[in-house]
């Protein structure tokens, strides 16, 4: 195990170095006006997918099966950073209801997990209405009577930057109060290095905890595990191996990194210090990951919000994709 843990240490130091470099580039990207081209394409068995491109990065969005992002890749490279499940190619919500096999790649959900798992079908895997509006793409779900909400999602790219903005809005269409959170669940191929901040507190002394896959309970955690390393308030994971693992991490800066080969994928959202983070009734983290031998699932979420009839709540994520050799 010595060489494995040496690799962990080197990976942690490398990711810490990358963090400081990325802060500079992320700040630069914030000043650009969004612009892109939108084309209708056939992709993975789905017609009427929508491809957004700004000549630096391309995104393919699938309105047919949950409105997920199927593809996110640099134009200069032509490969996809997201993990795909070929079994579901061309599927519709009816296939999901029959098999319970979920959307893949850049998928979007509503939580918390135990509250919505049996009522989220149409928003999780159903069709979305599509609107191309100047420099952005807008998708709107069918009203979900089971959940009492309707979801709108806006995608746009920044000019000359490999940066995607995804703005979500849920509206209460029911006659009573509802309470949910946005829960994004992005799949990336295993074999890379995941990295984020982990802040200790009274509830989570190490800043993270392993989560049982069979029950909504926490498993006592240690600083050093087979595929986990925690040091100086930094959490590093090495997805892969023979076992499935799930972790909750107390990340308060809203930044999450994944190095895969010579790519660095970054996801950003806004942390709300006083927010109620409630992932599955007994486990409360603003950030989670799950991994197996095929993929890593990055799962940051918004706080739970209560909405009265007619009220709405908005949430934004920013995705960035860079080549490591272009920033080092």
mmCIF file of C-alpha atoms in Angstrom:
data_model
loop_
_atom_site.group_PDB
_atom_site.id
_atom_site.type_symbol
_atom_site.label_atom_id
_atom_site.label_comp_id
_atom_site.label_asym_id
_atom_site.label_seq_id
_atom_site.Cartn_x
_atom_site.Cartn_y
_atom_site.Cartn_z
ATOM 1 C CA UNK A 1 0.000 0.000 0.000
ATOM 2 C CA UNK A 2 2.990 2.285 0.361
ATOM 3 C CA UNK A 3 3.065 3.264 -3.283
ATOM 4 C CA UNK A 4 -0.712 3.778 -3.322
ATOM 5 C CA UNK A 5 -0.598 6.194 -0.397
ATOM 6 C CA UNK A 6 2.419 7.955 -1.917
ATOM 7 C CA UNK A 7 0.242 8.494 -4.979
ATOM 8 C CA UNK A 8 -2.524 9.853 -2.747
ATOM 9 C CA UNK A 9 -0.141 12.352 -1.161
ATOM 10 C CA UNK A 10 1.188 13.510 -4.524
ATOM 11 C CA UNK A 11 -2.324 13.788 -5.900
ATOM 12 C CA UNK A 12 -3.405 15.920 -2.942
ATOM 13 C CA UNK A 13 -0.448 18.278 -3.306
ATOM 14 C CA UNK A 14 -1.030 18.552 -7.052
ATOM 15 C CA UNK A 15 -4.707 19.358 -6.641
ATOM 16 C CA UNK A 16 -3.917 21.998 -4.021
ATOM 17 C CA UNK A 17 -1.546 23.628 -6.512
ATOM 18 C CA UNK A 18 -4.170 23.477 -9.258
ATOM 19 C CA UNK A 19 -6.744 25.126 -6.980
ATOM 20 C CA UNK A 20 -4.794 28.375 -6.734
ATOM 21 C CA UNK A 21 -4.149 28.481 -10.481
ATOM 22 C CA UNK A 22 -7.810 27.836 -11.274
ATOM 23 C CA UNK A 23 -9.025 30.664 -9.054
ATOM 24 C CA UNK A 24 -7.261 33.096 -11.362
ATOM 25 C CA UNK A 25 -8.800 31.649 -14.534
ATOM 26 C CA UNK A 26 -12.259 31.373 -13.025
ATOM 27 C CA UNK A 27 -12.182 35.037 -12.076
ATOM 28 C CA UNK A 28 -11.164 35.958 -15.616
ATOM 29 C CA UNK A 29 -14.080 34.061 -17.114
ATOM 30 C CA UNK A 30 -16.693 35.880 -15.029
ATOM 31 C CA UNK A 31 -16.349 39.112 -17.013
ATOM 32 C CA UNK A 32 -17.317 37.698 -20.424
ATOM 33 C CA UNK A 33 -20.673 38.118 -22.073
ATOM 34 C CA UNK A 34 -22.385 34.774 -22.831
ATOM 35 C CA UNK A 35 -22.549 33.866 -26.525
ATOM 36 C CA UNK A 36 -23.008 30.632 -28.422
ATOM 37 C CA UNK A 37 -24.404 28.802 -31.431
ATOM 38 C CA UNK A 38 -27.283 26.347 -31.001
ATOM 39 C CA UNK A 39 -27.837 23.446 -33.425
ATOM 40 C CA UNK A 40 -30.251 20.507 -33.436
ATOM 41 C CA UNK A 41 -28.354 17.191 -33.566
ATOM 42 C CA UNK A 42 -28.955 13.439 -33.393
ATOM 43 C CA UNK A 43 -26.906 12.009 -30.539
ATOM 44 C CA UNK A 44 -26.849 8.592 -28.845
ATOM 45 C CA UNK A 45 -30.176 7.565 -30.334
ATOM 46 C CA UNK A 46 -32.035 10.755 -29.399
ATOM 47 C CA UNK A 47 -33.345 13.101 -32.053
ATOM 48 C CA UNK A 48 -33.692 16.828 -31.409
ATOM 49 C CA UNK A 49 -30.795 17.114 -28.997
ATOM 50 C CA UNK A 50 -29.416 20.639 -28.817
ATOM 51 C CA UNK A 51 -25.738 21.446 -29.251
ATOM 52 C CA UNK A 52 -24.376 24.689 -27.806
ATOM 53 C CA UNK A 53 -20.937 25.839 -28.904
ATOM 54 C CA UNK A 54 -18.769 28.923 -28.503
ATOM 55 C CA UNK A 55 -15.849 27.511 -30.553
ATOM 56 C CA UNK A 56 -13.981 26.688 -27.347
ATOM 57 C CA UNK A 57 -16.312 24.181 -25.738
ATOM 58 C CA UNK A 58 -19.435 22.297 -26.817
ATOM 59 C CA UNK A 59 -22.409 21.055 -24.826
ATOM 60 C CA UNK A 60 -25.159 18.671 -25.944
ATOM 61 C CA UNK A 61 -28.434 18.833 -24.007
ATOM 62 C CA UNK A 62 -31.118 16.144 -24.224
ATOM 63 C CA UNK A 63 -34.708 17.470 -23.887
ATOM 64 C CA UNK A 64 -36.180 13.970 -24.323
ATOM 65 C CA UNK A 65 -34.821 12.216 -21.247
ATOM 66 C CA UNK A 66 -34.654 14.508 -18.237
ATOM 67 C CA UNK A 67 -32.979 17.484 -19.884
ATOM 68 C CA UNK A 68 -29.562 16.183 -18.925
ATOM 69 C CA UNK A 69 -26.231 17.311 -20.389
ATOM 70 C CA UNK A 70 -25.059 14.402 -22.540
ATOM 71 C CA UNK A 71 -21.776 15.919 -23.689
ATOM 72 C CA UNK A 72 -19.333 18.501 -22.340
ATOM 73 C CA UNK A 73 -16.050 18.711 -24.227
ATOM 74 C CA UNK A 74 -13.410 21.024 -25.630
ATOM 75 C CA UNK A 75 -13.679 21.747 -29.347
ATOM 76 C CA UNK A 76 -9.932 21.234 -29.761
ATOM 77 C CA UNK A 77 -10.125 17.711 -28.332
ATOM 78 C CA UNK A 78 -13.501 16.356 -29.391
ATOM 79 C CA UNK A 79 -13.972 13.987 -26.450
ATOM 80 C CA UNK A 80 -16.537 13.943 -23.653
ATOM 81 C CA UNK A 81 -15.603 14.441 -19.991
ATOM 82 C CA UNK A 82 -18.946 12.960 -18.865
ATOM 83 C CA UNK A 83 -19.621 9.243 -18.271
ATOM 84 C CA UNK A 84 -22.260 7.622 -20.481
ATOM 85 C CA UNK A 85 -24.395 4.504 -20.068
ATOM 86 C CA UNK A 86 -24.938 3.063 -23.558
ATOM 87 C CA UNK A 87 -27.804 0.867 -22.338
ATOM 88 C CA UNK A 88 -30.156 3.859 -22.092
ATOM 89 C CA UNK A 89 -29.417 5.326 -25.536
ATOM 90 C CA UNK A 90 -32.641 6.632 -27.067
ATOM 91 C CA UNK A 91 -34.740 5.955 -23.965
ATOM 92 C CA UNK A 92 -37.842 7.814 -22.792
ATOM 93 C CA UNK A 93 -39.474 8.162 -19.394
ATOM 94 C CA UNK A 94 -41.505 5.016 -20.098
ATOM 95 C CA UNK A 95 -38.260 2.999 -20.231
ATOM 96 C CA UNK A 96 -37.208 4.517 -16.929
ATOM 97 C CA UNK A 97 -40.515 3.704 -15.246
ATOM 98 C CA UNK A 98 -40.265 0.105 -16.488
ATOM 99 C CA UNK A 99 -36.620 -0.483 -15.494
ATOM 100 C CA UNK A 100 -35.724 2.293 -12.977
ATOM 101 C CA UNK A 101 -32.457 2.727 -14.893
ATOM 102 C CA UNK A 102 -31.626 6.422 -14.521
ATOM 103 C CA UNK A 103 -30.374 9.143 -16.862
ATOM 104 C CA UNK A 104 -26.577 9.416 -17.040
ATOM 105 C CA UNK A 105 -23.868 12.043 -17.710
ATOM 106 C CA UNK A 106 -24.907 15.503 -16.466
ATOM 107 C CA UNK A 107 -28.228 14.669 -14.851
ATOM 108 C CA UNK A 108 -30.440 16.833 -12.635
ATOM 109 C CA UNK A 109 -32.658 15.815 -9.757
ATOM 110 C CA UNK A 110 -34.834 17.225 -6.994
ATOM 111 C CA UNK A 111 -34.289 16.165 -3.375
ATOM 112 C CA UNK A 112 -34.089 15.236 -0.751
ATOM 113 C CA UNK A 113 -33.498 11.705 -1.899
ATOM 114 C CA UNK A 114 -36.000 9.825 0.262
ATOM 115 C CA UNK A 115 -38.709 12.425 -0.176
ATOM 116 C CA UNK A 116 -38.700 12.432 -3.986
ATOM 117 C CA UNK A 117 -37.413 9.001 -5.081
ATOM 118 C CA UNK A 118 -40.908 7.655 -5.836
ATOM 119 C CA UNK A 119 -42.492 10.828 -7.232
ATOM 120 C CA UNK A 120 -39.799 12.524 -9.342
ATOM 121 C CA UNK A 121 -40.189 10.486 -12.569
ATOM 122 C CA UNK A 122 -41.367 13.205 -14.954
ATOM 123 C CA UNK A 123 -38.797 15.795 -13.859
ATOM 124 C CA UNK A 124 -35.945 13.278 -13.506
ATOM 125 C CA UNK A 125 -36.455 11.362 -16.779
ATOM 126 C CA UNK A 126 -39.346 12.977 -18.623
ATOM 127 C CA UNK A 127 -39.439 15.231 -21.701
ATOM 128 C CA UNK A 128 -38.828 18.977 -21.530
ATOM 129 C CA UNK A 129 -40.152 21.751 -23.744
ATOM 130 C CA UNK A 130 -37.355 23.553 -25.572
ATOM 131 C CA UNK A 131 -36.932 27.271 -26.231
ATOM 132 C CA UNK A 132 -33.896 28.786 -27.989
ATOM 133 C CA UNK A 133 -33.689 32.409 -26.896
ATOM 134 C CA UNK A 134 -30.918 34.562 -28.397
ATOM 135 C CA UNK A 135 -27.760 33.421 -26.586
ATOM 136 C CA UNK A 136 -29.250 30.766 -24.287
ATOM 137 C CA UNK A 137 -31.206 27.549 -24.236
ATOM 138 C CA UNK A 138 -34.250 27.205 -21.977
ATOM 139 C CA UNK A 139 -35.884 23.893 -21.045
ATOM 140 C CA UNK A 140 -39.184 23.623 -19.180
ATOM 141 C CA UNK A 141 -40.532 20.452 -17.597
ATOM 142 C CA UNK A 142 -44.145 19.375 -17.720
ATOM 143 C CA UNK A 143 -45.915 20.286 -14.475
ATOM 144 C CA UNK A 144 -45.435 17.484 -11.962
ATOM 145 C CA UNK A 145 -48.661 16.961 -10.099
ATOM 146 C CA UNK A 146 -46.994 14.330 -7.911
ATOM 147 C CA UNK A 147 -44.371 16.831 -6.694
ATOM 148 C CA UNK A 148 -46.415 20.005 -7.028
ATOM 149 C CA UNK A 149 -43.682 21.805 -8.980
ATOM 150 C CA UNK A 150 -42.494 22.729 -12.452
ATOM 151 C CA UNK A 151 -38.800 23.105 -13.281
ATOM 152 C CA UNK A 152 -37.152 25.506 -15.720
ATOM 153 C CA UNK A 153 -33.513 25.197 -16.702
ATOM 154 C CA UNK A 154 -31.387 27.728 -18.634
ATOM 155 C CA UNK A 155 -28.023 26.854 -20.217
ATOM 156 C CA UNK A 156 -25.536 29.320 -21.678
ATOM 157 C CA UNK A 157 -21.815 29.482 -22.443
ATOM 158 C CA UNK A 158 -19.392 32.301 -21.784
ATOM 159 C CA UNK A 159 -17.668 33.941 -24.725
ATOM 160 C CA UNK A 160 -14.300 32.349 -25.608
ATOM 161 C CA UNK A 161 -14.242 30.383 -22.357
ATOM 162 C CA UNK A 162 -14.870 26.671 -21.574
ATOM 163 C CA UNK A 163 -17.515 27.705 -19.044
ATOM 164 C CA UNK A 164 -21.156 26.568 -18.890
ATOM 165 C CA UNK A 165 -23.788 28.228 -16.699
ATOM 166 C CA UNK A 166 -26.843 26.205 -15.680
ATOM 167 C CA UNK A 167 -29.584 28.172 -13.955
ATOM 168 C CA UNK A 168 -32.502 26.250 -12.480
ATOM 169 C CA UNK A 169 -35.835 27.468 -11.208
ATOM 170 C CA UNK A 170 -38.542 25.456 -9.450
ATOM 171 C CA UNK A 171 -42.047 26.885 -9.099
ATOM 172 C CA UNK A 172 -44.769 25.682 -6.786
ATOM 173 C CA UNK A 173 -47.811 24.909 -8.974
ATOM 174 C CA UNK A 174 -49.797 23.241 -6.177
ATOM 175 C CA UNK A 175 -52.335 24.564 -3.723
ATOM 176 C CA UNK A 176 -50.161 23.808 -0.702
ATOM 177 C CA UNK A 177 -46.641 24.364 0.577
ATOM 178 C CA UNK A 178 -43.807 22.225 -0.809
ATOM 179 C CA UNK A 179 -40.226 21.749 0.413
ATOM 180 C CA UNK A 180 -37.398 20.512 -1.841
ATOM 181 C CA UNK A 181 -33.806 21.134 -2.890
ATOM 182 C CA UNK A 182 -31.953 21.087 -6.191
ATOM 183 C CA UNK A 183 -29.685 18.034 -6.353
ATOM 184 C CA UNK A 184 -27.325 17.782 -9.330
ATOM 185 C CA UNK A 185 -25.756 14.391 -9.974
ATOM 186 C CA UNK A 186 -22.932 14.602 -12.520
ATOM 187 C CA UNK A 187 -21.258 11.373 -13.666
ATOM 188 C CA UNK A 188 -17.569 11.336 -14.624
ATOM 189 C CA UNK A 189 -15.367 8.315 -15.502
ATOM 190 C CA UNK A 190 -13.617 6.597 -12.588
ATOM 191 C CA UNK A 191 -9.834 6.595 -12.422
ATOM 192 C CA UNK A 192 -9.240 10.282 -11.718
ATOM 193 C CA UNK A 193 -8.771 12.419 -8.607
ATOM 194 C CA UNK A 194 -11.635 14.224 -6.864
ATOM 195 C CA UNK A 195 -10.769 17.188 -4.682
ATOM 196 C CA UNK A 196 -12.649 19.681 -2.505
ATOM 197 C CA UNK A 197 -12.565 21.576 0.762
ATOM 198 C CA UNK A 198 -13.672 19.707 3.917
ATOM 199 C CA UNK A 199 -14.436 21.860 6.967
ATOM 200 C CA UNK A 200 -14.619 20.141 10.391
ATOM 201 C CA UNK A 201 -17.435 21.072 12.758
ATOM 202 C CA UNK A 202 -19.084 19.641 15.854
ATOM 203 C CA UNK A 203 -21.225 17.273 13.817
ATOM 204 C CA UNK A 204 -18.469 16.143 11.421
ATOM 205 C CA UNK A 205 -15.085 16.392 13.230
ATOM 206 C CA UNK A 206 -13.173 15.333 10.105
ATOM 207 C CA UNK A 207 -15.241 17.479 7.743
ATOM 208 C CA UNK A 208 -16.679 14.393 6.040
ATOM 209 C CA UNK A 209 -18.222 11.008 6.711
ATOM 210 C CA UNK A 210 -18.856 7.803 4.830
ATOM 211 C CA UNK A 211 -22.548 7.125 4.185
ATOM 212 C CA UNK A 212 -24.039 3.641 4.320
ATOM 213 C CA UNK A 213 -25.452 2.476 0.994
ATOM 214 C CA UNK A 214 -27.990 0.206 2.664
ATOM 215 C CA UNK A 215 -29.390 2.678 5.200
ATOM 216 C CA UNK A 216 -29.387 6.423 5.731
ATOM 217 C CA UNK A 217 -26.722 6.307 8.403
ATOM 218 C CA UNK A 218 -23.136 7.458 8.779
ATOM 219 C CA UNK A 219 -20.145 5.130 9.062
ATOM 220 C CA UNK A 220 -17.304 6.133 11.431
ATOM 221 C CA UNK A 221 -14.551 7.630 9.265
ATOM 222 C CA UNK A 222 -10.796 8.068 9.540
ATOM 223 C CA UNK A 223 -8.374 10.524 7.991
ATOM 224 C CA UNK A 224 -6.837 7.842 5.786
ATOM 225 C CA UNK A 225 -8.836 5.175 3.997
ATOM 226 C CA UNK A 226 -8.043 3.062 0.975
ATOM 227 C CA UNK A 227 -9.263 5.641 -1.539
ATOM 228 C CA UNK A 228 -9.715 8.708 0.651
ATOM 229 C CA UNK A 229 -7.174 11.160 2.010
ATOM 230 C CA UNK A 230 -7.951 14.143 4.255
ATOM 231 C CA UNK A 231 -5.357 16.668 5.348
ATOM 232 C CA UNK A 232 -5.377 20.371 6.230
ATOM 233 C CA UNK A 233 -9.088 20.701 5.463
ATOM 234 C CA UNK A 234 -8.755 19.173 2.007
ATOM 235 C CA UNK A 235 -10.647 16.028 0.982
ATOM 236 C CA UNK A 236 -9.217 13.892 -1.829
ATOM 237 C CA UNK A 237 -10.831 10.783 -3.334
ATOM 238 C CA UNK A 238 -9.539 8.312 -5.922
ATOM 239 C CA UNK A 239 -12.688 6.817 -7.506
ATOM 240 C CA UNK A 240 -12.486 3.206 -8.647
ATOM 241 C CA UNK A 241 -11.719 -0.065 -6.946
ATOM 242 C CA UNK A 242 -13.956 -3.030 -6.215
ATOM 243 C CA UNK A 243 -16.269 -1.392 -3.665
ATOM 244 C CA UNK A 244 -19.017 1.179 -4.035
ATOM 245 C CA UNK A 245 -18.558 4.134 -1.704
ATOM 246 C CA UNK A 246 -20.567 7.213 -0.759
ATOM 247 C CA UNK A 247 -19.330 10.203 1.233
ATOM 248 C CA UNK A 248 -20.792 13.424 2.527
ATOM 249 C CA UNK A 249 -18.387 16.369 2.716
ATOM 250 C CA UNK A 250 -18.859 19.645 4.574
ATOM 251 C CA UNK A 251 -17.727 21.912 1.737
ATOM 252 C CA UNK A 252 -18.449 25.593 2.337
ATOM 253 C CA UNK A 253 -16.759 27.361 -0.601
ATOM 254 C CA UNK A 254 -18.935 25.790 -3.321
ATOM 255 C CA UNK A 255 -16.029 24.528 -5.445
ATOM 256 C CA UNK A 256 -15.502 20.917 -6.539
ATOM 257 C CA UNK A 257 -12.695 19.571 -8.746
ATOM 258 C CA UNK A 258 -12.065 16.390 -10.718
ATOM 259 C CA UNK A 259 -8.827 15.641 -12.551
ATOM 260 C CA UNK A 260 -9.153 12.953 -15.208
ATOM 261 C CA UNK A 261 -6.111 12.304 -17.380
ATOM 262 C CA UNK A 262 -5.061 15.804 -18.480
ATOM 263 C CA UNK A 263 -8.473 17.382 -17.926
ATOM 264 C CA UNK A 264 -9.654 19.395 -14.960
ATOM 265 C CA UNK A 265 -13.424 19.635 -14.513
ATOM 266 C CA UNK A 266 -14.694 22.200 -12.009
ATOM 267 C CA UNK A 267 -18.200 22.583 -10.658
ATOM 268 C CA UNK A 268 -19.239 25.669 -8.662
ATOM 269 C CA UNK A 269 -22.354 26.571 -6.731
ATOM 270 C CA UNK A 270 -23.284 28.919 -3.896
ATOM 271 C CA UNK A 271 -23.068 27.713 -0.303
ATOM 272 C CA UNK A 272 -25.685 29.193 2.038
ATOM 273 C CA UNK A 273 -24.284 29.262 5.607
ATOM 274 C CA UNK A 274 -27.714 29.257 7.264
ATOM 275 C CA UNK A 275 -29.241 26.867 4.737
ATOM 276 C CA UNK A 276 -30.934 23.612 5.678
ATOM 277 C CA UNK A 277 -28.936 20.906 3.873
ATOM 278 C CA UNK A 278 -30.832 17.639 4.083
ATOM 279 C CA UNK A 279 -29.809 14.975 1.573
ATOM 280 C CA UNK A 280 -31.870 12.011 2.707
ATOM 281 C CA UNK A 281 -33.636 12.710 5.998
ATOM 282 C CA UNK A 282 -30.789 11.558 8.261
ATOM 283 C CA UNK A 283 -27.703 12.705 6.354
ATOM 284 C CA UNK A 284 -27.122 16.467 6.081
ATOM 285 C CA UNK A 285 -24.265 17.659 3.852
ATOM 286 C CA UNK A 286 -24.015 20.432 1.217
ATOM 287 C CA UNK A 287 -21.858 18.092 -0.883
ATOM 288 C CA UNK A 288 -21.788 14.357 -1.555
ATOM 289 C CA UNK A 289 -19.957 11.949 -3.845
ATOM 290 C CA UNK A 290 -20.616 8.356 -4.828
ATOM 291 C CA UNK A 291 -18.266 6.122 -6.815
ATOM 292 C CA UNK A 292 -17.899 2.589 -8.107
ATOM 293 C CA UNK A 293 -15.524 0.942 -10.576
ATOM 294 C CA UNK A 294 -17.096 2.813 -13.529
ATOM 295 C CA UNK A 295 -17.842 6.366 -12.513
ATOM 296 C CA UNK A 296 -17.744 9.130 -9.921
ATOM 297 C CA UNK A 297 -20.976 10.960 -9.121
ATOM 298 C CA UNK A 298 -20.527 14.585 -7.996
ATOM 299 C CA UNK A 299 -23.601 15.558 -5.965
ATOM 300 C CA UNK A 300 -23.636 19.080 -4.537
ATOM 301 C CA UNK A 301 -27.074 20.341 -3.630
ATOM 302 C CA UNK A 302 -28.897 23.496 -2.720
ATOM 303 C CA UNK A 303 -30.476 24.041 0.692
ATOM 304 C CA UNK A 304 -34.000 22.749 1.225
ATOM 305 C CA UNK A 305 -36.489 25.541 0.540
ATOM 306 C CA UNK A 306 -40.160 25.897 1.423
ATOM 307 C CA UNK A 307 -42.348 27.362 -1.305
ATOM 308 C CA UNK A 308 -45.905 28.566 -0.911
ATOM 309 C CA UNK A 309 -48.277 28.317 -3.899
ATOM 310 C CA UNK A 310 -46.961 30.473 -6.736
ATOM 311 C CA UNK A 311 -43.503 30.973 -5.180
ATOM 312 C CA UNK A 312 -40.248 30.006 -6.942
ATOM 313 C CA UNK A 313 -36.622 29.322 -6.055
ATOM 314 C CA UNK A 314 -33.526 29.694 -8.265
ATOM 315 C CA UNK A 315 -30.183 27.888 -8.162
ATOM 316 C CA UNK A 316 -27.112 28.142 -10.416
ATOM 317 C CA UNK A 317 -24.152 25.910 -11.156
ATOM 318 C CA UNK A 318 -21.089 26.827 -13.214
ATOM 319 C CA UNK A 319 -19.093 24.110 -14.992
ATOM 320 C CA UNK A 320 -15.577 24.681 -16.303
ATOM 321 C CA UNK A 321 -13.372 22.312 -18.314
ATOM 322 C CA UNK A 322 -9.664 22.918 -18.876
ATOM 323 C CA UNK A 323 -6.605 21.086 -20.092
ATOM 324 C CA UNK A 324 -4.011 20.897 -17.324
ATOM 325 C CA UNK A 325 -1.133 21.520 -19.717
ATOM 326 C CA UNK A 326 -2.788 24.814 -20.702
ATOM 327 C CA UNK A 327 -2.721 26.223 -17.162
ATOM 328 C CA UNK A 328 0.548 24.889 -15.745
#
